């Protein structure tokens, strides 16, 4: 999971539709009625041109071949409400609350959400009243930089990494950031076995492409170099590359490429 681009917006026409639908829900007086109406309106509007446009714009945030913005592995085909609509019905039609996810991540997260009330991590339960004010526990990739919260275990030289996400090294277990990290990994199931296998395979691909770059670079013209870079950057699992860039100094085999080709820091 990586921070998503911040500069993708809806066309005005469709944003206006969403805003008017959001206002419609906000005008309802009771929370339980808001939840009910929001669920029904969501179902009936999912096939509208506005939601089609939302999907196209969300797709621009995805890596690789429309990969899920949480796990980066499976195809994204569900509009996920980062703050669940059953708890925050006013955000059912809010652009900033959307992300494109796969069914498995969306299903795993479902309507789970938690807040820090004071310093206590408190799961938000469906209720007849709106959730108490508090700070979000879940790491929201539309706002937050997951790299600040997670480390990825790449091992000593990639071949021996577990490719599990861990709370960032050095965070105290009682810290807010540690708890946010642990909670997010847990409710998204980010350490499912097949995801670790996929991340390892991506890391081995990145390494192989770096060897290829080392061999071919001097024979490539400017256009071919740009193409190589574009292909490299369009790989799924972009967060694996982010973590390699953050840890290359402790990975001797990878470090040589960064010493030889400093430009790859910007890939
Ligand atoms: Zn997913």
PDB file of C-alpha atoms and ligand atoms in Angstrom:
ATOM      1  CA  UNK A   1       0.000   0.000   0.000  1.00  0.00           C
ATOM      2  CA  UNK A   2       1.338   3.436  -0.927  1.00  0.00           C
ATOM      3  CA  UNK A   3       0.114   6.992  -0.752  1.00  0.00           C
ATOM      4  CA  UNK A   4      -2.231   7.682  -3.670  1.00  0.00           C
ATOM      5  CA  UNK A   5      -1.881  10.667  -6.023  1.00  0.00           C
ATOM      6  CA  UNK A   6      -3.516  13.771  -4.531  1.00  0.00           C
ATOM      7  CA  UNK A   7      -4.120  15.609  -7.792  1.00  0.00           C
ATOM      8  CA  UNK A   8      -6.886  13.517  -9.367  1.00  0.00           C
ATOM      9  CA  UNK A   9     -10.276  15.190  -9.299  1.00  0.00           C
ATOM     10  CA  UNK A  10     -13.691  14.588 -10.797  1.00  0.00           C
ATOM     11  CA  UNK A  11     -14.978  16.669 -13.690  1.00  0.00           C
ATOM     12  CA  UNK A  12     -17.092  19.529 -12.305  1.00  0.00           C
ATOM     13  CA  UNK A  13     -20.359  18.192 -13.667  1.00  0.00           C
ATOM     14  CA  UNK A  14     -19.988  14.880 -11.824  1.00  0.00           C
ATOM     15  CA  UNK A  15     -18.544  16.450  -8.694  1.00  0.00           C
ATOM     16  CA  UNK A  16     -21.666  18.640  -8.551  1.00  0.00           C
ATOM     17  CA  UNK A  17     -23.905  15.562  -8.684  1.00  0.00           C
ATOM     18  CA  UNK A  18     -21.982  13.951  -5.832  1.00  0.00           C
ATOM     19  CA  UNK A  19     -22.114  17.139  -3.764  1.00  0.00           C
ATOM     20  CA  UNK A  20     -25.867  17.427  -4.216  1.00  0.00           C
ATOM     21  CA  UNK A  21     -26.332  13.778  -3.221  1.00  0.00           C
ATOM     22  CA  UNK A  22     -24.133  14.319  -0.173  1.00  0.00           C
ATOM     23  CA  UNK A  23     -26.216  17.360   0.834  1.00  0.00           C
ATOM     24  CA  UNK A  24     -29.368  15.296   0.454  1.00  0.00           C
ATOM     25  CA  UNK A  25     -28.076  12.814   3.062  1.00  0.00           C
ATOM     26  CA  UNK A  26     -26.760  15.528   5.401  1.00  0.00           C
ATOM     27  CA  UNK A  27     -30.216  17.162   5.490  1.00  0.00           C
ATOM     28  CA  UNK A  28     -31.808  14.060   7.030  1.00  0.00           C
ATOM     29  CA  UNK A  29     -32.186  14.655  10.764  1.00  0.00           C
ATOM     30  CA  UNK A  30     -31.606  11.270  12.402  1.00  0.00           C
ATOM     31  CA  UNK A  31     -28.477   9.136  12.060  1.00  0.00           C
ATOM     32  CA  UNK A  32     -30.356   5.854  11.643  1.00  0.00           C
ATOM     33  CA  UNK A  33     -32.469   7.312   8.837  1.00  0.00           C
ATOM     34  CA  UNK A  34     -29.315   8.673   7.167  1.00  0.00           C
ATOM     35  CA  UNK A  35     -27.801   5.175   7.221  1.00  0.00           C
ATOM     36  CA  UNK A  36     -30.908   3.626   5.694  1.00  0.00           C
ATOM     37  CA  UNK A  37     -31.360   6.239   2.977  1.00  0.00           C
ATOM     38  CA  UNK A  38     -27.640   6.319   2.131  1.00  0.00           C
ATOM     39  CA  UNK A  39     -27.563   2.517   1.637  1.00  0.00           C
ATOM     40  CA  UNK A  40     -30.590   2.633  -0.649  1.00  0.00           C
ATOM     41  CA  UNK A  41     -29.386   5.622  -2.656  1.00  0.00           C
ATOM     42  CA  UNK A  42     -25.961   4.013  -3.047  1.00  0.00           C
ATOM     43  CA  UNK A  43     -27.521   0.845  -4.458  1.00  0.00           C
ATOM     44  CA  UNK A  44     -29.759   2.726  -6.876  1.00  0.00           C
ATOM     45  CA  UNK A  45     -27.012   5.091  -8.092  1.00  0.00           C
ATOM     46  CA  UNK A  46     -24.183   2.628  -8.598  1.00  0.00           C
ATOM     47  CA  UNK A  47     -24.895   2.288 -12.289  1.00  0.00           C
ATOM     48  CA  UNK A  48     -25.251   6.024 -13.018  1.00  0.00           C
ATOM     49  CA  UNK A  49     -22.901   7.961 -15.315  1.00  0.00           C
ATOM     50  CA  UNK A  50     -21.591   9.779 -12.246  1.00  0.00           C
ATOM     51  CA  UNK A  51     -20.428   6.581 -10.566  1.00  0.00           C
ATOM     52  CA  UNK A  52     -19.020   5.353 -13.883  1.00  0.00           C
ATOM     53  CA  UNK A  53     -16.962   8.538 -14.003  1.00  0.00           C
ATOM     54  CA  UNK A  54     -15.898   8.014 -10.365  1.00  0.00           C
ATOM     55  CA  UNK A  55     -14.603   4.547 -11.294  1.00  0.00           C
ATOM     56  CA  UNK A  56     -12.617   5.916 -14.249  1.00  0.00           C
ATOM     57  CA  UNK A  57     -10.971   8.543 -12.052  1.00  0.00           C
ATOM     58  CA  UNK A  58     -10.257   6.027  -9.275  1.00  0.00           C
ATOM     59  CA  UNK A  59      -8.653   3.780 -11.871  1.00  0.00           C
ATOM     60  CA  UNK A  60      -6.078   6.530 -12.528  1.00  0.00           C
ATOM     61  CA  UNK A  61      -4.846   6.040  -8.964  1.00  0.00           C
ATOM     62  CA  UNK A  62      -4.263   2.315  -9.406  1.00  0.00           C
ATOM     63  CA  UNK A  63      -0.892   0.795 -10.143  1.00  0.00           C
ATOM     64  CA  UNK A  64      -0.102  -1.732 -12.880  1.00  0.00           C
ATOM     65  CA  UNK A  65      -3.093  -3.212 -14.601  1.00  0.00           C
ATOM     66  CA  UNK A  66      -5.785  -1.577 -12.372  1.00  0.00           C
ATOM     67  CA  UNK A  67      -4.474  -3.204  -9.220  1.00  0.00           C
ATOM     68  CA  UNK A  68      -6.223  -2.765  -5.859  1.00  0.00           C
ATOM     69  CA  UNK A  69      -5.047   0.352  -3.996  1.00  0.00           C
ATOM     70  CA  UNK A  70      -4.739  -1.600  -0.743  1.00  0.00           C
ATOM     71  CA  UNK A  71      -3.071  -4.933  -1.622  1.00  0.00           C
ATOM     72  CA  UNK A  72      -1.676  -3.951  -5.092  1.00  0.00           C
ATOM     73  CA  UNK A  73      -2.229  -7.560  -6.144  1.00  0.00           C
ATOM     74  CA  UNK A  74      -5.775  -8.213  -7.371  1.00  0.00           C
ATOM     75  CA  UNK A  75      -7.872  -6.299  -9.863  1.00  0.00           C
ATOM     76  CA  UNK A  76      -9.705  -3.304  -8.376  1.00  0.00           C
ATOM     77  CA  UNK A  77     -13.392  -3.591  -9.165  1.00  0.00           C
ATOM     78  CA  UNK A  78     -15.215  -2.221  -6.118  1.00  0.00           C
ATOM     79  CA  UNK A  79     -15.628   1.356  -4.965  1.00  0.00           C
ATOM     80  CA  UNK A  80     -14.560   1.184  -1.345  1.00  0.00           C
ATOM     81  CA  UNK A  81     -15.741   3.709   1.256  1.00  0.00           C
ATOM     82  CA  UNK A  82     -12.694   4.339   3.404  1.00  0.00           C
ATOM     83  CA  UNK A  83     -14.944   5.473   6.231  1.00  0.00           C
ATOM     84  CA  UNK A  84     -17.760   2.876   6.035  1.00  0.00           C
ATOM     85  CA  UNK A  85     -21.097   4.240   4.856  1.00  0.00           C
ATOM     86  CA  UNK A  86     -22.910   2.278   7.572  1.00  0.00           C
ATOM     87  CA  UNK A  87     -21.054   4.356  10.193  1.00  0.00           C
ATOM     88  CA  UNK A  88     -20.565   7.615   8.264  1.00  0.00           C
ATOM     89  CA  UNK A  89     -23.597   7.859   5.928  1.00  0.00           C
ATOM     90  CA  UNK A  90     -22.832  11.552   5.166  1.00  0.00           C
ATOM     91  CA  UNK A  91     -19.687  10.345   3.363  1.00  0.00           C
ATOM     92  CA  UNK A  92     -21.497   7.889   1.072  1.00  0.00           C
ATOM     93  CA  UNK A  93     -21.163  10.291  -1.863  1.00  0.00           C
ATOM     94  CA  UNK A  94     -17.888  11.987  -0.940  1.00  0.00           C
ATOM     95  CA  UNK A  95     -15.105  11.763  -3.521  1.00  0.00           C
ATOM     96  CA  UNK A  96     -12.318  11.941  -0.919  1.00  0.00           C
ATOM     97  CA  UNK A  97     -13.811   8.918   0.845  1.00  0.00           C
ATOM     98  CA  UNK A  98     -13.450   6.614  -2.182  1.00  0.00           C
ATOM     99  CA  UNK A  99     -10.733   4.230  -3.243  1.00  0.00           C
ATOM    100  CA  UNK A 100     -10.659   1.422  -5.805  1.00  0.00           C
ATOM    101  CA  UNK A 101     -10.194  -1.948  -4.097  1.00  0.00           C
ATOM    102  CA  UNK A 102     -10.466  -5.655  -4.821  1.00  0.00           C
ATOM    103  CA  UNK A 103     -13.302  -7.724  -3.393  1.00  0.00           C
ATOM    104  CA  UNK A 104     -11.068  -9.478  -0.908  1.00  0.00           C
ATOM    105  CA  UNK A 105      -9.683  -6.283   0.663  1.00  0.00           C
ATOM    106  CA  UNK A 106     -13.086  -4.610   0.626  1.00  0.00           C
ATOM    107  CA  UNK A 107     -14.638  -7.721   2.201  1.00  0.00           C
ATOM    108  CA  UNK A 108     -11.914  -8.030   4.809  1.00  0.00           C
ATOM    109  CA  UNK A 109     -12.275  -4.402   5.893  1.00  0.00           C
ATOM    110  CA  UNK A 110     -16.074  -4.377   5.538  1.00  0.00           C
ATOM    111  CA  UNK A 111     -17.537  -1.910   8.058  1.00  0.00           C
ATOM    112  CA  UNK A 112     -14.637  -2.077  10.504  1.00  0.00           C
ATOM    113  CA  UNK A 113     -13.346   1.271  11.683  1.00  0.00           C
ATOM    114  CA  UNK A 114     -11.773   2.576  14.860  1.00  0.00           C
ATOM    115  CA  UNK A 115     -10.971   5.895  16.477  1.00  0.00           C
ATOM    116  CA  UNK A 116      -8.626   7.044  19.173  1.00  0.00           C
ATOM    117  CA  UNK A 117     -10.957   8.433  21.817  1.00  0.00           C
ATOM    118  CA  UNK A 118      -8.412  10.231  23.925  1.00  0.00           C
ATOM    119  CA  UNK A 119      -5.561   7.744  23.709  1.00  0.00           C
ATOM    120  CA  UNK A 120      -7.716   4.616  23.681  1.00  0.00           C
ATOM    121  CA  UNK A 121      -8.165   2.702  20.425  1.00  0.00           C
ATOM    122  CA  UNK A 122     -11.946   2.244  20.222  1.00  0.00           C
ATOM    123  CA  UNK A 123     -13.745   0.240  17.499  1.00  0.00           C
ATOM    124  CA  UNK A 124     -16.722   2.151  16.096  1.00  0.00           C
ATOM    125  CA  UNK A 125     -19.929   0.127  16.331  1.00  0.00           C
ATOM    126  CA  UNK A 126     -23.081   0.677  14.253  1.00  0.00           C
ATOM    127  CA  UNK A 127     -25.481   2.643  16.399  1.00  0.00           C
ATOM    128  CA  UNK A 128     -28.463   4.980  16.318  1.00  0.00           C
ATOM    129  CA  UNK A 129     -26.181   7.917  16.920  1.00  0.00           C
ATOM    130  CA  UNK A 130     -23.155   9.148  14.961  1.00  0.00           C
ATOM    131  CA  UNK A 131     -19.678   7.992  16.055  1.00  0.00           C
ATOM    132  CA  UNK A 132     -18.039  10.004  18.849  1.00  0.00           C
ATOM    133  CA  UNK A 133     -15.395  12.479  17.732  1.00  0.00           C
ATOM    134  CA  UNK A 134     -11.887  11.032  17.672  1.00  0.00           C
ATOM    135  CA  UNK A 135      -8.804  10.586  15.539  1.00  0.00           C
ATOM    136  CA  UNK A 136      -8.726   7.957  12.791  1.00  0.00           C
ATOM    137  CA  UNK A 137      -6.802   4.768  13.473  1.00  0.00           C
ATOM    138  CA  UNK A 138      -6.942   3.355   9.943  1.00  0.00           C
ATOM    139  CA  UNK A 139      -4.139   4.571   7.673  1.00  0.00           C
ATOM    140  CA  UNK A 140      -5.919   6.257   4.783  1.00  0.00           C
ATOM    141  CA  UNK A 141      -3.777   6.096   1.618  1.00  0.00           C
ATOM    142  CA  UNK A 142      -5.671   9.056   0.119  1.00  0.00           C
ATOM    143  CA  UNK A 143      -4.298  11.199   2.947  1.00  0.00           C
ATOM    144  CA  UNK A 144      -1.514   9.400   4.773  1.00  0.00           C
ATOM    145  CA  UNK A 145       1.869   8.130   3.616  1.00  0.00           C
ATOM    146  CA  UNK A 146       1.886   4.404   4.531  1.00  0.00           C
ATOM    147  CA  UNK A 147       5.708   4.425   4.191  1.00  0.00           C
ATOM    148  CA  UNK A 148       5.793   6.441   7.416  1.00  0.00           C
ATOM    149  CA  UNK A 149       4.042   3.639   9.288  1.00  0.00           C
ATOM    150  CA  UNK A 150       5.198   0.364   7.723  1.00  0.00           C
ATOM    151  CA  UNK A 151       8.390  -1.507   7.055  1.00  0.00           C
ATOM    152  CA  UNK A 152       8.505  -4.400   4.620  1.00  0.00           C
ATOM    153  CA  UNK A 153      10.724  -7.328   5.591  1.00  0.00           C
ATOM    154  CA  UNK A 154      13.042  -7.645   2.570  1.00  0.00           C
ATOM    155  CA  UNK A 155      15.514  -9.846   4.473  1.00  0.00           C
ATOM    156  CA  UNK A 156      19.282  -9.480   4.061  1.00  0.00           C
ATOM    157  CA  UNK A 157      19.175  -9.858   0.298  1.00  0.00           C
ATOM    158  CA  UNK A 158      15.552 -10.207  -0.868  1.00  0.00           C
ATOM    159  CA  UNK A 159      15.802 -14.005  -1.368  1.00  0.00           C
ATOM    160  CA  UNK A 160      15.404 -14.500   2.384  1.00  0.00           C
ATOM    161  CA  UNK A 161      12.765 -11.824   3.145  1.00  0.00           C
ATOM    162  CA  UNK A 162       9.347 -12.776   4.538  1.00  0.00           C
ATOM    163  CA  UNK A 163       7.749  -9.838   2.688  1.00  0.00           C
ATOM    164  CA  UNK A 164       5.433  -9.250   5.614  1.00  0.00           C
ATOM    165  CA  UNK A 165       4.473  -5.705   6.583  1.00  0.00           C
ATOM    166  CA  UNK A 166       5.503  -4.660  10.083  1.00  0.00           C
ATOM    167  CA  UNK A 167       5.012  -1.481  12.103  1.00  0.00           C
ATOM    168  CA  UNK A 168       7.913   0.811  11.280  1.00  0.00           C
ATOM    169  CA  UNK A 169      11.130  -0.109  13.046  1.00  0.00           C
ATOM    170  CA  UNK A 170      11.746   1.922  16.185  1.00  0.00           C
ATOM    171  CA  UNK A 171       8.118   2.779  16.968  1.00  0.00           C
ATOM    172  CA  UNK A 172       7.161   2.080  20.549  1.00  0.00           C
ATOM    173  CA  UNK A 173       4.323  -0.438  20.860  1.00  0.00           C
ATOM    174  CA  UNK A 174       2.239   2.018  22.846  1.00  0.00           C
ATOM    175  CA  UNK A 175       2.632   4.809  20.273  1.00  0.00           C
ATOM    176  CA  UNK A 176      -0.265   5.991  18.161  1.00  0.00           C
ATOM    177  CA  UNK A 177       1.643   5.269  14.931  1.00  0.00           C
ATOM    178  CA  UNK A 178       2.451   1.678  15.982  1.00  0.00           C
ATOM    179  CA  UNK A 179      -1.200   0.991  16.811  1.00  0.00           C
ATOM    180  CA  UNK A 180      -2.377   2.580  13.547  1.00  0.00           C
ATOM    181  CA  UNK A 181       0.052   0.421  11.622  1.00  0.00           C
ATOM    182  CA  UNK A 182      -0.882  -2.816  13.374  1.00  0.00           C
ATOM    183  CA  UNK A 183      -4.615  -2.117  13.078  1.00  0.00           C
ATOM    184  CA  UNK A 184      -4.420  -1.353   9.345  1.00  0.00           C
ATOM    185  CA  UNK A 185      -2.353  -4.461   8.570  1.00  0.00           C
ATOM    186  CA  UNK A 186      -4.846  -6.547  10.514  1.00  0.00           C
ATOM    187  CA  UNK A 187      -8.144  -5.278   9.118  1.00  0.00           C
ATOM    188  CA  UNK A 188      -6.950  -5.303   5.510  1.00  0.00           C
ATOM    189  CA  UNK A 189      -5.250  -8.677   5.896  1.00  0.00           C
ATOM    190  CA  UNK A 190      -2.127  -7.172   4.283  1.00  0.00           C
ATOM    191  CA  UNK A 191      -0.008 -10.160   5.313  1.00  0.00           C
ATOM    192  CA  UNK A 192      -2.113 -12.841   3.614  1.00  0.00           C
ATOM    193  CA  UNK A 193       0.261 -15.589   2.429  1.00  0.00           C
ATOM    194  CA  UNK A 194      -0.286 -15.050  -1.274  1.00  0.00           C
ATOM    195  CA  UNK A 195       0.377 -11.319  -0.945  1.00  0.00           C
ATOM    196  CA  UNK A 196       3.787 -11.994   0.616  1.00  0.00           C
ATOM    197  CA  UNK A 197       4.527 -14.400  -2.250  1.00  0.00           C
ATOM    198  CA  UNK A 198       3.440 -11.767  -4.774  1.00  0.00           C
ATOM    199  CA  UNK A 199       5.595  -9.071  -3.166  1.00  0.00           C
ATOM    200  CA  UNK A 200       8.626 -11.325  -3.176  1.00  0.00           C
ATOM    201  CA  UNK A 201       8.106 -12.158  -6.810  1.00  0.00           C
ATOM    202  CA  UNK A 202       7.807  -8.412  -7.579  1.00  0.00           C
ATOM    203  CA  UNK A 203      11.050  -7.695  -5.697  1.00  0.00           C
ATOM    204  CA  UNK A 204      12.849 -10.421  -7.664  1.00  0.00           C
ATOM    205  CA  UNK A 205      11.461  -8.877 -10.872  1.00  0.00           C
ATOM    206  CA  UNK A 206      12.720  -5.439  -9.870  1.00  0.00           C
ATOM    207  CA  UNK A 207      16.157  -6.910  -9.178  1.00  0.00           C
ATOM    208  CA  UNK A 208      16.198  -8.722 -12.518  1.00  0.00           C
ATOM    209  CA  UNK A 209      15.228  -5.506 -14.315  1.00  0.00           C
ATOM    210  CA  UNK A 210      18.086  -3.704 -12.606  1.00  0.00           C
ATOM    211  CA  UNK A 211      20.544  -6.327 -13.889  1.00  0.00           C
ATOM    212  CA  UNK A 212      19.022  -5.851 -17.333  1.00  0.00           C
ATOM    213  CA  UNK A 213      19.470  -2.085 -17.020  1.00  0.00           C
ATOM    214  CA  UNK A 214      23.102  -2.580 -16.030  1.00  0.00           C
ATOM    215  CA  UNK A 215      23.717  -4.708 -19.096  1.00  0.00           C
ATOM    216  CA  UNK A 216      21.800  -2.656 -21.631  1.00  0.00           C
ATOM    217  CA  UNK A 217      21.967   0.951 -20.506  1.00  0.00           C
ATOM    218  CA  UNK A 218      24.947   2.042 -22.584  1.00  0.00           C
ATOM    219  CA  UNK A 219      23.338   0.705 -25.759  1.00  0.00           C
ATOM    220  CA  UNK A 220      19.953   2.376 -25.271  1.00  0.00           C
ATOM    221  CA  UNK A 221      19.090   5.716 -26.862  1.00  0.00           C
ATOM    222  CA  UNK A 222      17.173   8.417 -24.955  1.00  0.00           C
ATOM    223  CA  UNK A 223      13.802   7.185 -26.162  1.00  0.00           C
ATOM    224  CA  UNK A 224      14.556   3.572 -25.235  1.00  0.00           C
ATOM    225  CA  UNK A 225      15.777   4.678 -21.798  1.00  0.00           C
ATOM    226  CA  UNK A 226      12.523   6.513 -21.208  1.00  0.00           C
ATOM    227  CA  UNK A 227      10.567   3.462 -22.287  1.00  0.00           C
ATOM    228  CA  UNK A 228      12.589   1.236 -19.946  1.00  0.00           C
ATOM    229  CA  UNK A 229      11.862   3.609 -17.077  1.00  0.00           C
ATOM    230  CA  UNK A 230       8.131   3.768 -17.906  1.00  0.00           C
ATOM    231  CA  UNK A 231       7.904  -0.044 -17.994  1.00  0.00           C
ATOM    232  CA  UNK A 232       9.752  -0.289 -14.703  1.00  0.00           C
ATOM    233  CA  UNK A 233       7.442   2.227 -13.041  1.00  0.00           C
ATOM    234  CA  UNK A 234       4.269   0.610 -14.340  1.00  0.00           C
ATOM    235  CA  UNK A 235       4.966  -2.647 -12.468  1.00  0.00           C
ATOM    236  CA  UNK A 236       2.310  -3.709  -9.976  1.00  0.00           C
ATOM    237  CA  UNK A 237       3.398  -3.671  -6.306  1.00  0.00           C
ATOM    238  CA  UNK A 238       4.866  -0.136  -6.508  1.00  0.00           C
ATOM    239  CA  UNK A 239       5.139  -0.120  -2.709  1.00  0.00           C
ATOM    240  CA  UNK A 240       7.701  -2.960  -2.916  1.00  0.00           C
ATOM    241  CA  UNK A 241       9.916  -0.682  -5.004  1.00  0.00           C
ATOM    242  CA  UNK A 242       9.342   2.164  -2.509  1.00  0.00           C
ATOM    243  CA  UNK A 243      10.575  -0.096   0.285  1.00  0.00           C
ATOM    244  CA  UNK A 244      13.577  -1.259  -1.756  1.00  0.00           C
ATOM    245  CA  UNK A 245      14.508   2.405  -2.293  1.00  0.00           C
ATOM    246  CA  UNK A 246      14.167   3.060   1.427  1.00  0.00           C
ATOM    247  CA  UNK A 247      16.324   0.066   2.408  1.00  0.00           C
ATOM    248  CA  UNK A 248      18.862  -0.353  -0.412  1.00  0.00           C
ATOM    249  CA  UNK A 249      21.835   0.591   1.765  1.00  0.00           C
ATOM    250  CA  UNK A 250      21.337  -2.553   3.825  1.00  0.00           C
ATOM    251  CA  UNK A 251      20.869  -4.783   0.745  1.00  0.00           C
ATOM    252  CA  UNK A 252      24.405  -5.255  -0.706  1.00  0.00           C
ATOM    253  CA  UNK A 253      23.322  -6.725  -4.029  1.00  0.00           C
ATOM    254  CA  UNK A 254      20.805  -3.928  -4.631  1.00  0.00           C
ATOM    255  CA  UNK A 255      23.075  -1.218  -3.255  1.00  0.00           C
ATOM    256  CA  UNK A 256      25.497  -1.640  -6.169  1.00  0.00           C
ATOM    257  CA  UNK A 257      22.798  -0.500  -8.622  1.00  0.00           C
ATOM    258  CA  UNK A 258      22.057   2.628  -6.598  1.00  0.00           C
ATOM    259  CA  UNK A 259      25.782   3.443  -6.475  1.00  0.00           C
ATOM    260  CA  UNK A 260      26.216   2.878 -10.185  1.00  0.00           C
ATOM    261  CA  UNK A 261      22.929   4.471 -11.344  1.00  0.00           C
ATOM    262  CA  UNK A 262      21.843   7.198  -8.914  1.00  0.00           C
ATOM    263  CA  UNK A 263      18.988   8.100 -11.280  1.00  0.00           C
ATOM    264  CA  UNK A 264      17.024   5.023 -10.150  1.00  0.00           C
ATOM    265  CA  UNK A 265      16.306   6.839  -6.852  1.00  0.00           C
ATOM    266  CA  UNK A 266      13.781   8.836  -8.883  1.00  0.00           C
ATOM    267  CA  UNK A 267      12.060   5.843 -10.453  1.00  0.00           C
TER     268      UNK A 267
HETATM  269 ZN1  LIG B   1      -6.884  -5.812  -2.553  1.00  0.00          ZN
END
